[in-house]
Coordinates of C-alpha atoms in Angstrom, one line a residue:
Chain A
X280 CA 150.8 -17.9 138.1
X281 CA 149.5 -21.4 138.2
X282 CA 146.0 -22.6 138.7
X283 CA 145.1 -26.1 139.7
X284 CA 141.9 -28.0 139.5
X285 CA 140.7 -30.1 142.5
X286 CA 141.0 -33.2 140.3
X287 CA 144.7 -32.6 139.7
X288 CA 145.3 -32.3 143.4
X289 CA 143.2 -35.4 144.1
X290 CA 145.2 -37.3 141.6
X291 CA 148.3 -36.0 143.2
X292 CA 148.2 -38.4 146.1
X293 CA 146.9 -41.4 144.3
X294 CA 143.5 -42.8 143.7
X295 CA 141.4 -44.0 146.7
X296 CA 141.9 -47.5 147.8
X297 CA 145.1 -48.0 145.9
X298 CA 147.7 -46.6 148.3
X299 CA 150.8 -48.1 146.7
X300 CA 150.5 -46.8 143.2
X301 CA 149.3 -43.7 141.5
X302 CA 147.9 -43.4 138.1
X303 CA 149.8 -42.2 135.2
X304 CA 147.4 -39.3 134.7
X305 CA 147.8 -38.3 138.3
X306 CA 151.6 -38.2 138.0
X307 CA 151.3 -36.2 134.8
X308 CA 149.0 -33.7 136.6
X309 CA 151.4 -33.3 139.5
X310 CA 154.3 -32.9 137.1
X311 CA 152.5 -30.3 135.0
X312 CA 151.7 -28.1 138.0
X313 CA 155.2 -28.3 139.4
X314 CA 156.8 -27.7 136.0
X315 CA 154.6 -24.7 135.4
X316 CA 155.6 -23.1 138.7
X317 CA 159.2 -23.9 138.0
X318 CA 158.9 -22.0 134.7
X319 CA 157.4 -19.0 136.5
X320 CA 160.3 -19.1 138.9
X321 CA 163.0 -19.6 136.3
X322 CA 162.0 -17.3 133.4
X323 CA 163.0 -14.0 135.1
X324 CA 166.4 -15.5 136.2
X325 CA 166.8 -16.9 132.7
X326 CA 166.1 -13.4 131.2
X327 CA 168.8 -11.9 133.5
X328 CA 171.3 -14.5 132.4
X329 CA 170.5 -14.0 128.7
X330 CA 170.4 -10.2 128.9
X331 CA 173.7 -10.0 130.7
X332 CA 175.3 -11.3 127.5
X333 CA 173.8 -8.6 125.3
X334 CA 175.1 -5.3 124.3
X335 CA 172.8 -2.4 125.2
X336 CA 171.7 -1.9 121.6
X337 CA 170.4 -5.5 121.2
X338 CA 168.4 -5.2 124.4
X339 CA 165.6 -3.4 122.6
X340 CA 165.7 -5.2 119.3
X341 CA 166.1 -8.9 120.0
X342 CA 164.1 -11.5 121.8
X343 CA 164.6 -11.0 125.5
X344 CA 164.5 -14.7 126.2
X345 CA 167.1 -15.9 123.8
X346 CA 170.8 -15.1 123.1
X347 CA 172.1 -13.0 120.3
X348 CA 175.6 -11.5 119.8
X349 CA 177.4 -12.8 122.9
X350 CA 178.9 -9.7 124.6
X351 CA 179.2 -11.0 128.1
X352 CA 182.9 -10.4 128.5
X353 CA 182.7 -6.9 127.2
X354 CA 179.8 -6.2 129.5
X355 CA 181.7 -7.5 132.5
X356 CA 184.7 -5.4 131.6
X357 CA 182.4 -2.4 131.3
X358 CA 180.8 -3.1 134.7
X359 CA 184.2 -3.1 136.4
X360 CA 185.3 0.1 134.6
X361 CA 182.2 2.2 135.2
X362 CA 182.8 5.0 137.7
X363 CA 186.5 4.1 138.0
X364 CA 185.9 0.6 139.0
X365 CA 183.6 1.2 141.9
X366 CA 181.7 -2.1 141.3
X367 CA 184.6 -4.2 142.7
X368 CA 184.6 -1.9 145.8
X369 CA 180.9 -2.5 146.3
X370 CA 181.3 -6.3 146.1
X371 CA 184.2 -6.0 148.6
X372 CA 182.0 -3.9 150.9
X373 CA 179.2 -6.4 150.7
X374 CA 181.5 -9.2 151.5
X375 CA 183.0 -7.3 154.4
X376 CA 179.7 -6.4 155.9
X377 CA 178.2 -9.9 155.4
X378 CA 181.1 -12.1 156.4
X379 CA 182.3 -9.9 159.3
X380 CA 178.8 -9.2 160.5
X381 CA 177.7 -12.9 160.2
X382 CA 180.8 -14.1 162.0
X383 CA 180.4 -11.7 164.9
X384 CA 176.7 -12.2 165.2
X385 CA 177.1 -16.0 165.2
X386 CA 179.6 -15.9 168.0
X387 CA 177.5 -13.6 170.1
X388 CA 174.4 -15.6 169.4
X389 CA 176.1 -18.9 170.4
X390 CA 177.3 -17.4 173.7
X391 CA 173.9 -16.0 174.5
X392 CA 172.0 -19.1 173.5
X393 CA 174.3 -21.3 175.4
X394 CA 174.0 -19.2 178.5
X395 CA 170.2 -19.2 178.2
X396 CA 170.1 -23.0 177.7
X397 CA 172.7 -24.1 180.3
X398 CA 172.8 -21.6 183.2
X399 CA 169.7 -21.4 185.3
X400 CA 169.4 -17.9 186.6
X401 CA 166.7 -15.5 187.7
X402 CA 165.0 -13.6 184.9
X403 CA 166.1 -16.2 182.3
X404 CA 162.7 -16.6 180.7
X405 CA 162.0 -12.9 180.7
X406 CA 165.3 -12.3 179.0
X407 CA 164.5 -14.9 176.4
X408 CA 161.0 -13.6 175.7
X409 CA 162.2 -10.1 175.2
X410 CA 164.8 -11.3 172.7
X411 CA 162.1 -13.4 170.9
X412 CA 159.6 -10.5 170.9
X413 CA 162.1 -8.5 168.8
X414 CA 161.5 -10.9 165.9
X415 CA 158.0 -9.6 165.6
X416 CA 158.9 -5.9 165.3
X417 CA 159.4 -4.5 161.8
X418 CA 163.0 -3.6 160.8
X419 CA 162.0 0.0 160.1
X420 CA 161.2 0.5 163.7
X421 CA 164.9 0.2 164.4
X422 CA 166.4 1.5 161.2
X423 CA 165.1 5.0 161.3
X424 CA 165.6 5.9 164.9
X425 CA 169.1 4.2 164.7
X426 CA 169.9 6.6 161.9
X427 CA 168.9 9.5 164.2
X428 CA 170.9 8.2 167.1
X429 CA 174.0 7.5 164.9
X430 CA 173.9 10.9 163.4
X431 CA 174.2 12.4 166.9
X432 CA 177.3 10.3 167.8
X433 CA 178.7 10.9 164.3
X434 CA 178.6 7.3 163.2
X435 CA 176.5 8.0 160.1
X436 CA 178.4 7.4 156.9
X437 CA 180.9 5.0 158.4
X438 CA 181.4 1.3 158.1
X439 CA 180.2 0.9 161.7
X440 CA 176.8 2.4 160.9
X441 CA 176.0 -0.7 158.8
X442 CA 178.1 -3.2 160.7
X443 CA 177.0 -2.7 164.3
X444 CA 173.2 -3.2 163.7
X445 CA 174.0 -6.2 161.6
X446 CA 175.7 -8.2 164.4
X447 CA 172.5 -8.5 166.5
X448 CA 170.5 -11.5 165.5
X449 CA 167.6 -12.5 167.9
X450 CA 166.8 -15.4 165.6
X451 CA 170.4 -16.6 166.1
X452 CA 170.0 -16.6 169.8
X453 CA 166.8 -18.5 169.5
X454 CA 168.4 -21.2 167.3
X455 CA 171.5 -21.5 169.5
X456 CA 169.4 -21.9 172.6
X457 CA 167.3 -24.7 171.1
X458 CA 170.3 -26.5 169.8
X459 CA 172.5 -26.1 172.9
X460 CA 169.6 -27.3 175.0
X461 CA 169.0 -30.4 172.9
X462 CA 172.5 -31.4 172.0
X463 CA 175.0 -30.3 174.7
X464 CA 174.7 -32.9 177.5
X465 CA 174.7 -31.5 181.1
X466 CA 176.9 -34.4 182.1
X467 CA 179.6 -33.4 179.7
X468 CA 179.7 -29.9 181.1
X469 CA 179.7 -31.3 184.6
X470 CA 182.6 -33.7 183.8
X471 CA 184.6 -30.9 182.3
X472 CA 184.1 -28.9 185.5
X473 CA 185.3 -31.8 187.6
X474 CA 188.4 -31.9 185.4
X475 CA 189.0 -28.3 186.4
X476 CA 188.1 -26.5 183.2
X477 CA 186.8 -23.0 183.5
X478 CA 183.4 -21.9 182.1
X479 CA 184.9 -20.1 179.1
X480 CA 187.1 -23.0 178.3
X481 CA 184.1 -25.4 178.5
X482 CA 182.1 -23.2 176.1
X483 CA 184.9 -22.9 173.5
X484 CA 186.3 -26.4 173.7
X485 CA 183.2 -28.5 174.6
X486 CA 180.0 -26.7 173.6
X487 CA 181.0 -24.9 170.5
X488 CA 182.2 -28.0 168.5
X489 CA 178.9 -29.8 169.4
X490 CA 176.9 -26.7 168.3
X491 CA 178.7 -26.2 165.0
X492 CA 175.9 -27.4 162.7
X493 CA 173.5 -24.9 164.2
X494 CA 176.2 -22.2 164.0
X495 CA 176.7 -22.8 160.3
X496 CA 173.0 -22.3 159.8
X497 CA 173.0 -19.1 161.9
X498 CA 176.0 -17.8 159.9
X499 CA 174.3 -18.5 156.6
X500 CA 171.0 -16.8 157.5
X501 CA 172.8 -13.8 158.9
X502 CA 175.1 -13.7 155.9
X503 CA 172.2 -13.6 153.4
X504 CA 170.2 -11.1 155.4
X505 CA 173.1 -8.7 155.6
X506 CA 174.0 -9.1 151.9
X507 CA 170.4 -8.5 151.0
X508 CA 169.9 -5.5 153.3
X509 CA 168.9 -2.3 151.5
X510 CA 167.1 0.0 153.8
X511 CA 169.8 0.3 156.5
X512 CA 172.7 1.1 154.2
X513 CA 170.5 3.4 152.2
X514 CA 169.7 5.4 155.3
X515 CA 173.2 5.3 156.9
X516 CA 175.6 5.8 154.0
X517 CA 176.1 8.8 151.7
X518 CA 179.4 8.1 150.0
X519 CA 179.5 5.7 147.1
X520 CA 182.7 4.1 148.4
X521 CA 181.0 2.6 151.5
X522 CA 177.9 1.2 149.8
X523 CA 177.2 -2.5 149.5
X524 CA 176.5 -3.8 146.0
X525 CA 172.7 -3.7 146.5
X526 CA 172.6 0.1 147.1
X527 CA 175.2 0.7 144.4
X528 CA 173.2 -1.1 141.7
X529 CA 169.9 0.5 142.7
X530 CA 171.7 3.9 142.1
X531 CA 172.8 2.7 138.7
X532 CA 169.3 1.7 137.9
X533 CA 168.1 5.1 138.8
X534 CA 170.9 6.6 136.8
X535 CA 169.8 4.9 133.5
X536 CA 168.1 8.2 132.6
X537 CA 171.4 10.0 133.2
X538 CA 173.3 7.9 130.8
X539 CA 174.3 4.8 132.8
X540 CA 173.9 2.1 130.1
X541 CA 171.3 -0.6 130.7
X542 CA 173.7 -3.4 130.1
X543 CA 175.9 -2.2 133.0
X544 CA 173.1 -2.4 135.5
X545 CA 171.8 -5.7 134.2
X546 CA 175.2 -7.4 134.0
X547 CA 176.1 -6.0 137.4
X548 CA 172.9 -7.4 138.9
X549 CA 173.7 -10.8 137.3
X550 CA 177.3 -10.8 138.7
X551 CA 176.1 -9.8 142.2
X552 CA 173.7 -12.7 142.3
X553 CA 176.3 -15.4 141.5
X554 CA 178.1 -15.6 144.9
X555 CA 174.8 -16.1 146.7
X556 CA 173.4 -18.7 144.3
X557 CA 176.7 -20.7 144.6
X558 CA 176.6 -20.4 148.4
X559 CA 173.0 -21.5 148.5
X560 CA 173.5 -24.5 146.3
X561 CA 176.7 -25.7 148.1
X562 CA 175.4 -25.3 151.6
X563 CA 171.8 -26.2 150.9
X564 CA 171.3 -28.8 153.6
X565 CA 172.0 -26.3 156.3
X566 CA 169.2 -24.0 155.0
X567 CA 166.7 -26.8 155.3
X568 CA 167.9 -27.9 158.8
X569 CA 167.6 -24.2 159.9
X570 CA 164.1 -23.8 158.5
X571 CA 163.1 -27.2 160.0
X572 CA 164.3 -26.2 163.4
X573 CA 162.4 -23.0 163.2
X574 CA 159.1 -24.4 162.2
X575 CA 158.6 -28.0 163.3
X576 CA 158.4 -29.1 166.8
Chain B
X243 CA 160.1 -6.2 151.0
X244 CA 162.4 -6.3 154.0
X245 CA 164.2 -9.5 154.9
X246 CA 162.4 -12.0 157.1
X247 CA 164.2 -14.2 159.4
X248 CA 162.9 -17.7 159.8
X249 CA 162.4 -19.1 163.2
X250 CA 159.3 -19.2 165.2
X251 CA 158.8 -16.5 167.8
X252 CA 155.7 -17.5 169.6
X253 CA 154.1 -20.6 168.2
X254 CA 155.9 -23.0 170.5
X255 CA 157.9 -23.0 173.7
X256 CA 161.4 -24.2 174.1
X257 CA 162.1 -27.8 174.9
X258 CA 165.1 -29.4 176.1
X259 CA 166.8 -26.8 178.4
X260 CA 167.2 -29.3 181.1
X261 CA 168.6 -27.5 184.1
X262 CA 167.7 -29.2 187.3
X263 CA 170.3 -27.7 189.6
X264 CA 169.7 -24.8 191.9
X265 CA 171.3 -21.7 190.5
X266 CA 174.7 -21.0 192.1
X267 CA 176.1 -17.6 192.4
X268 CA 179.1 -18.5 190.2
X269 CA 176.8 -19.7 187.5
X270 CA 174.8 -16.6 187.5
X271 CA 178.0 -14.6 187.0
X272 CA 179.0 -16.8 184.1
X273 CA 175.6 -16.5 182.5
X274 CA 175.8 -12.7 182.7
X275 CA 179.3 -12.7 181.2
X276 CA 178.2 -14.9 178.3
X277 CA 175.1 -12.8 177.7
X278 CA 176.7 -9.4 178.1
X279 CA 178.1 -8.8 174.6
X280 CA 174.8 -9.7 172.9
X281 CA 172.8 -8.0 175.6
X282 CA 174.6 -4.7 175.3
X283 CA 174.3 -4.6 171.5
X284 CA 170.7 -5.8 171.6
X285 CA 169.9 -3.0 174.0
X286 CA 171.8 -0.4 171.9
X287 CA 170.7 -1.5 168.5
X288 CA 167.1 -2.7 169.1
X289 CA 165.7 -1.5 172.4
X290 CA 167.1 1.9 172.6
X291 CA 165.9 2.9 169.0
X292 CA 162.4 1.9 169.9
X293 CA 162.4 4.0 173.0
X294 CA 164.1 6.9 171.1
X295 CA 161.4 6.7 168.3
X296 CA 158.6 6.9 170.9
X297 CA 160.3 9.8 172.7
X298 CA 160.9 11.7 169.5
X299 CA 157.3 11.2 168.4
X300 CA 156.2 13.5 171.2
X301 CA 158.3 16.4 170.2
X302 CA 158.2 18.9 167.4
X303 CA 160.7 21.3 165.9
X304 CA 159.6 24.8 165.6
X305 CA 161.6 27.3 163.5
X306 CA 161.4 30.9 164.2
X307 CA 161.0 33.7 161.7
X308 CA 160.7 32.4 158.1
X309 CA 162.3 29.1 158.9
X310 CA 165.8 30.6 158.7
X311 CA 166.3 31.3 162.4
X312 CA 167.4 28.8 165.0
X313 CA 165.0 26.0 165.6
X314 CA 163.7 25.0 169.0
X315 CA 162.3 21.6 170.0
X316 CA 159.1 21.7 171.9
X317 CA 156.9 19.1 173.5
X318 CA 154.0 18.3 171.2
X319 CA 152.0 15.7 173.1
X320 CA 150.0 13.6 170.6
X321 CA 150.0 16.4 168.0
X322 CA 152.2 14.4 165.6
X323 CA 149.9 11.4 165.9
X324 CA 146.9 13.5 165.2
X325 CA 148.7 15.0 162.1
X326 CA 149.6 11.5 160.9
X327 CA 146.1 10.2 161.2
X328 CA 144.8 13.1 159.2
X329 CA 147.6 12.8 156.6
X330 CA 145.7 11.5 153.7
X331 CA 148.7 10.3 151.8
X332 CA 150.1 8.4 154.8
X333 CA 146.7 6.8 155.5
X334 CA 146.2 5.8 151.8
X335 CA 149.6 4.2 151.8
X336 CA 148.3 1.9 154.6
X337 CA 145.1 1.2 152.7
X338 CA 147.1 0.4 149.6
X339 CA 149.4 -2.1 151.4
X340 CA 146.5 -3.6 153.3
X341 CA 144.6 -4.2 150.0
X342 CA 147.7 -5.8 148.5
X343 CA 148.3 -8.0 151.5
X344 CA 144.7 -9.2 151.7
X345 CA 145.0 -10.6 148.1
X346 CA 148.7 -11.4 147.8
X347 CA 149.3 -13.3 151.1
X348 CA 146.5 -15.9 150.6
X349 CA 147.5 -16.4 147.0
X350 CA 151.1 -16.9 147.9
X351 CA 150.5 -19.1 150.9
X352 CA 147.8 -21.1 149.0
X353 CA 150.4 -21.7 146.2
X354 CA 153.1 -22.6 148.7
X355 CA 150.8 -25.1 150.4
X356 CA 149.7 -26.6 147.1
X357 CA 153.3 -27.0 146.0
X358 CA 154.4 -28.5 149.3
X359 CA 151.6 -31.0 149.2
X360 CA 152.5 -32.0 145.6
X361 CA 156.2 -32.3 146.5
X362 CA 155.1 -34.5 149.4
X363 CA 152.8 -36.7 147.3
X364 CA 153.7 -40.1 146.0
X365 CA 153.2 -39.0 142.4
X366 CA 155.9 -36.4 142.5
X367 CA 159.2 -36.9 140.5
X368 CA 162.4 -34.9 140.5
X369 CA 161.5 -33.6 144.0
X370 CA 165.0 -32.4 144.8
X371 CA 165.3 -30.5 141.5
X372 CA 162.0 -28.7 141.9
X373 CA 162.6 -27.9 145.6
X374 CA 165.9 -26.2 144.6
X375 CA 164.3 -24.3 141.7
X376 CA 161.4 -23.0 144.0
X377 CA 163.9 -21.8 146.6
X378 CA 166.1 -20.1 144.1
X379 CA 164.5 -16.6 144.4
X380 CA 165.5 -16.5 148.1
X381 CA 169.1 -16.4 147.0
X382 CA 168.4 -13.2 145.0
X383 CA 168.7 -10.0 147.1
X384 CA 165.3 -8.3 147.2
X385 CA 166.6 -5.1 145.6
X386 CA 168.4 -7.1 142.8
X387 CA 165.2 -9.0 142.2
X388 CA 163.3 -5.6 142.1
X389 CA 165.8 -4.2 139.6
X390 CA 165.4 -7.3 137.5
X391 CA 161.6 -7.0 137.5
X392 CA 161.8 -3.2 136.9
X393 CA 163.3 -4.2 133.5
X394 CA 160.9 -7.1 133.0
X395 CA 158.0 -4.6 133.4
X396 CA 159.5 -1.7 131.5
X397 CA 157.5 -1.3 128.2
X398 CA 160.6 -0.7 126.1
X399 CA 162.6 -3.9 127.1
X400 CA 160.0 -6.3 128.6
X401 CA 159.9 -9.6 126.9
X402 CA 156.4 -10.1 128.3
X403 CA 155.1 -6.8 126.9
X404 CA 156.6 -7.8 123.5
X405 CA 155.0 -11.3 123.7
X406 CA 151.6 -9.9 124.5
X407 CA 151.9 -7.3 121.7
X408 CA 152.5 -10.3 119.4
X409 CA 149.1 -11.6 120.1
X410 CA 147.5 -8.2 119.9
X411 CA 147.4 -7.2 123.6
X412 CA 148.8 -3.8 124.7
X413 CA 149.6 -4.2 128.4
X414 CA 151.6 -1.8 130.5
X415 CA 152.6 -3.5 133.8
X416 CA 153.5 -0.1 135.3
X417 CA 150.2 1.6 134.6
X418 CA 148.0 2.9 137.3
X419 CA 145.7 -0.1 137.1
X420 CA 148.3 -2.7 137.1
X421 CA 151.3 -1.5 139.2
X422 CA 149.9 -2.8 142.5
X423 CA 149.3 -6.2 141.0
X424 CA 152.8 -6.1 139.5
X425 CA 154.3 -5.5 142.9
X426 CA 152.2 -8.4 144.2
X427 CA 153.6 -10.6 141.5
X428 CA 157.2 -9.6 142.6
X429 CA 156.4 -10.6 146.2
X430 CA 154.8 -13.9 145.2
X431 CA 157.7 -14.7 142.9
X432 CA 160.2 -13.9 145.7
X433 CA 158.6 -15.6 148.7
X434 CA 156.4 -18.6 147.6
X435 CA 159.3 -21.0 147.5
X436 CA 160.6 -19.9 150.9
X437 CA 157.2 -20.5 152.5
X438 CA 156.8 -23.7 150.5
X439 CA 160.0 -25.0 152.1
X440 CA 158.8 -24.2 155.7
X441 CA 155.4 -26.0 155.0
X442 CA 157.2 -28.9 153.3
X443 CA 159.5 -29.4 156.2
X444 CA 156.5 -29.6 158.5
X445 CA 154.9 -32.1 156.1
X446 CA 158.0 -34.3 156.3
X447 CA 157.7 -34.4 160.1
X448 CA 154.2 -36.0 160.0
X449 CA 154.5 -39.6 161.2
X450 CA 154.1 -42.0 158.3
X451 CA 151.7 -44.2 160.3
X452 CA 149.2 -41.3 160.5
X453 CA 148.8 -40.9 156.8
X454 CA 148.9 -44.6 156.1
X455 CA 146.2 -45.3 158.7
X456 CA 144.0 -42.7 156.9
X457 CA 144.7 -44.3 153.5
X458 CA 143.8 -47.8 154.9
X459 CA 140.6 -46.3 156.1
X460 CA 139.8 -45.5 152.5
X461 CA 140.7 -41.9 152.4
X462 CA 141.6 -40.5 149.0
X463 CA 144.8 -38.5 148.6
X464 CA 142.8 -35.3 148.5
X465 CA 141.0 -36.2 151.7
X466 CA 144.2 -37.2 153.4
X467 CA 145.7 -33.9 152.5
X468 CA 142.6 -32.0 153.8
X469 CA 141.9 -34.0 157.0
X470 CA 145.3 -35.1 158.0
X471 CA 148.2 -33.2 156.4
X472 CA 146.8 -29.6 156.4
X473 CA 145.7 -29.7 160.1
X474 CA 149.1 -31.2 161.0
X475 CA 151.0 -28.3 159.3
X476 CA 148.8 -25.7 160.9
X477 CA 151.7 -24.3 163.1
X478 CA 153.8 -23.8 159.9
X479 CA 150.9 -22.1 158.2
X480 CA 150.4 -19.7 161.1
X481 CA 154.2 -19.0 161.2
X482 CA 154.3 -18.3 157.4
X483 CA 151.3 -16.0 157.7
X484 CA 152.8 -14.0 160.5
X485 CA 156.0 -13.6 158.6
X486 CA 154.0 -12.5 155.5
X487 CA 152.1 -9.9 157.5
X488 CA 155.3 -8.5 158.9
X489 CA 157.0 -8.6 155.5
X490 CA 154.1 -7.0 153.7
X491 CA 153.8 -4.2 156.3
X492 CA 157.5 -3.4 155.6
X493 CA 157.1 -3.3 151.8
X494 CA 159.9 -1.1 150.6
X495 CA 162.4 -2.5 148.1
X496 CA 160.0 -3.2 145.3
X497 CA 158.1 0.1 145.3
X498 CA 161.4 2.0 146.0
X499 CA 163.0 0.6 142.8
X500 CA 159.8 0.9 140.7
X501 CA 159.4 4.5 141.8
X502 CA 162.6 5.3 139.9
X503 CA 161.0 4.1 136.6
X504 CA 157.2 4.4 137.1
X505 CA 155.6 7.7 137.9
X506 CA 152.6 5.8 139.2
X507 CA 154.6 4.8 142.3
X508 CA 154.6 7.9 144.4
X509 CA 157.2 8.8 147.1
X510 CA 154.5 8.0 149.7
X511 CA 153.3 4.8 148.0
X512 CA 153.9 2.6 151.1
X513 CA 154.1 3.5 154.8
X514 CA 157.9 3.0 154.9
X515 CA 158.4 5.1 151.8
X516 CA 156.3 7.8 153.4
X517 CA 158.4 7.5 156.6
X518 CA 161.6 7.7 154.7
X519 CA 160.5 10.7 152.8
X520 CA 159.7 12.5 156.1
X521 CA 163.3 11.7 157.2
X522 CA 164.7 12.9 153.9
X523 CA 163.1 16.4 154.4
X524 CA 164.5 16.5 158.0
X525 CA 161.1 16.1 159.6
X526 CA 162.5 13.5 162.1
X527 CA 159.8 13.8 164.7
X528 CA 157.2 13.1 162.2
X529 CA 159.2 10.2 160.7
X530 CA 159.5 8.8 164.2
X531 CA 155.8 9.1 164.7
X532 CA 155.1 7.4 161.4
X533 CA 157.4 4.5 162.3
X534 CA 155.8 4.1 165.7
X535 CA 152.3 3.9 164.1
X536 CA 153.5 1.4 161.5
X537 CA 155.2 -0.8 164.1
X538 CA 152.0 -0.7 166.3
X539 CA 149.7 -1.6 163.5
X540 CA 152.0 -4.4 162.3
X541 CA 152.2 -5.7 165.8
X542 CA 148.5 -5.6 166.3
X543 CA 147.9 -7.4 163.0
X544 CA 150.5 -10.1 163.5
X545 CA 149.9 -10.6 167.2
X546 CA 146.1 -10.4 166.7
X547 CA 146.4 -13.1 164.0
X548 CA 148.3 -15.3 166.4
X549 CA 145.8 -14.9 169.2
X550 CA 142.9 -15.5 166.8
X551 CA 144.3 -18.7 165.5
X552 CA 145.2 -19.9 169.0
X553 CA 141.7 -19.3 170.3
X554 CA 140.0 -20.8 167.3
X555 CA 140.3 -24.6 167.4
X556 CA 142.8 -26.3 169.6
X557 CA 143.6 -29.3 167.4
X558 CA 146.8 -29.7 165.5

């Protein structure tokens, strides 16, 4: 945790009366605070990286924040061999839930958002407000009763139990509506109509390409939120083979007392984080544009 | 903590849906067709469960004999609610999470605001680098982060415990006194950067002339921040607070993982854990009641906060 004195913050934006320059001390103060918080953020991740390279035995005897005996490859092999190689299955499940769920939810959100932005009809505002209201209701409110409902129609413990709830994204509809309203010109739609294009064709061929930056953002947010989901699959799935990697690893963590080695869980956690960090770094500008659209107006 | 989706629900209306034409019958039909797939799933996956939970909360399963005979479901009125309100473990889970939120949310958002202001200031260097670092925890799934911290807190492997022991301090992060603060630290670590980015985006949207005028008038950087920048990012602060209230109320991942390793984290440590425990022991009506109460309280708190901030002061 960082603390900051008022003087450091004052220095941060430069001394009074000299708007164009800021003092060296001020810059140093700003840098110190920012670096301190960066350390706070990085140390746990650094520990995860370092520990993933260690054999179980060295975990207890060596400095947690520095490397010793580099056993990363052995650890990775052990992770993929534990329980007959179920870890690969978990990764595949996570990818399936996340990519499939995000793709479907993005498409549905785009259609709904476009309709709400471009077709005037009675009850439009009411529809939109109901969808928005859903953002304010805690997830558990849906997750538990959904479990009860799914168990009555025998959907519990199937891929569908996790997939179906994941494809509904009220936030996606919200973003689509804003973006369609602001970026798809009415004149363009009108012109396409005059050329004889049907409504579906206009949506797929005219509106969708224009909306694509917003759609990438929706896809990404939904992808991460499905990949990160824990409560829903935990409730819905019994069998190990259907679990996403989050639930699987949490089970391994619990199993440490029953003989699952520490290094398996830690290296597994490390491996499961890599795809998201890569996606996040590569597609970074889309995150920012999504957050900006959501907060600034 | 459950996932929070960004996007502002209530703070501002939608702009730019320019539709001047009178609705035609054909257009209404197209709109319905475009909305139908989402609408059906939305109804089935979000609206129906809410109704179902409320419905379930008014019933109770009664088992005949010694609990071995067939069970019957009977209407219970508000009995489940009365039971829940007298359930000391359920109620103390609320108090615990409330206490945590009252401390953790202001600390986290204060930090997020400070970091956003520093990143936005002229004196800052390596802005892009720091921004990426701060946002990094968002890329870690909540449960994975919780697993990581569960090791970082465990007395036998924690590098922090070892370092503190080196200077003569014996600290157990999972002890009764510290475990709530330890959970607060996990939440702060995970979400400060995310909130920082929302506030930072709002800061970037402030017109340059506004801050420059203030500086010309002789305002120091500190006063520009206080009198110009912070009021201008008020909507973003309200938004992040509402997200934080909802997120804190749903606290689950961190205590769920810690409960595997720390006896101090009971199976009813937070309202969601308590609810899930009821479901685990097949007391579905009671679980439904608990989730309705949790949803109502969360809604009252987050919506109440929105109303309170809208009434108080109309600037920004």
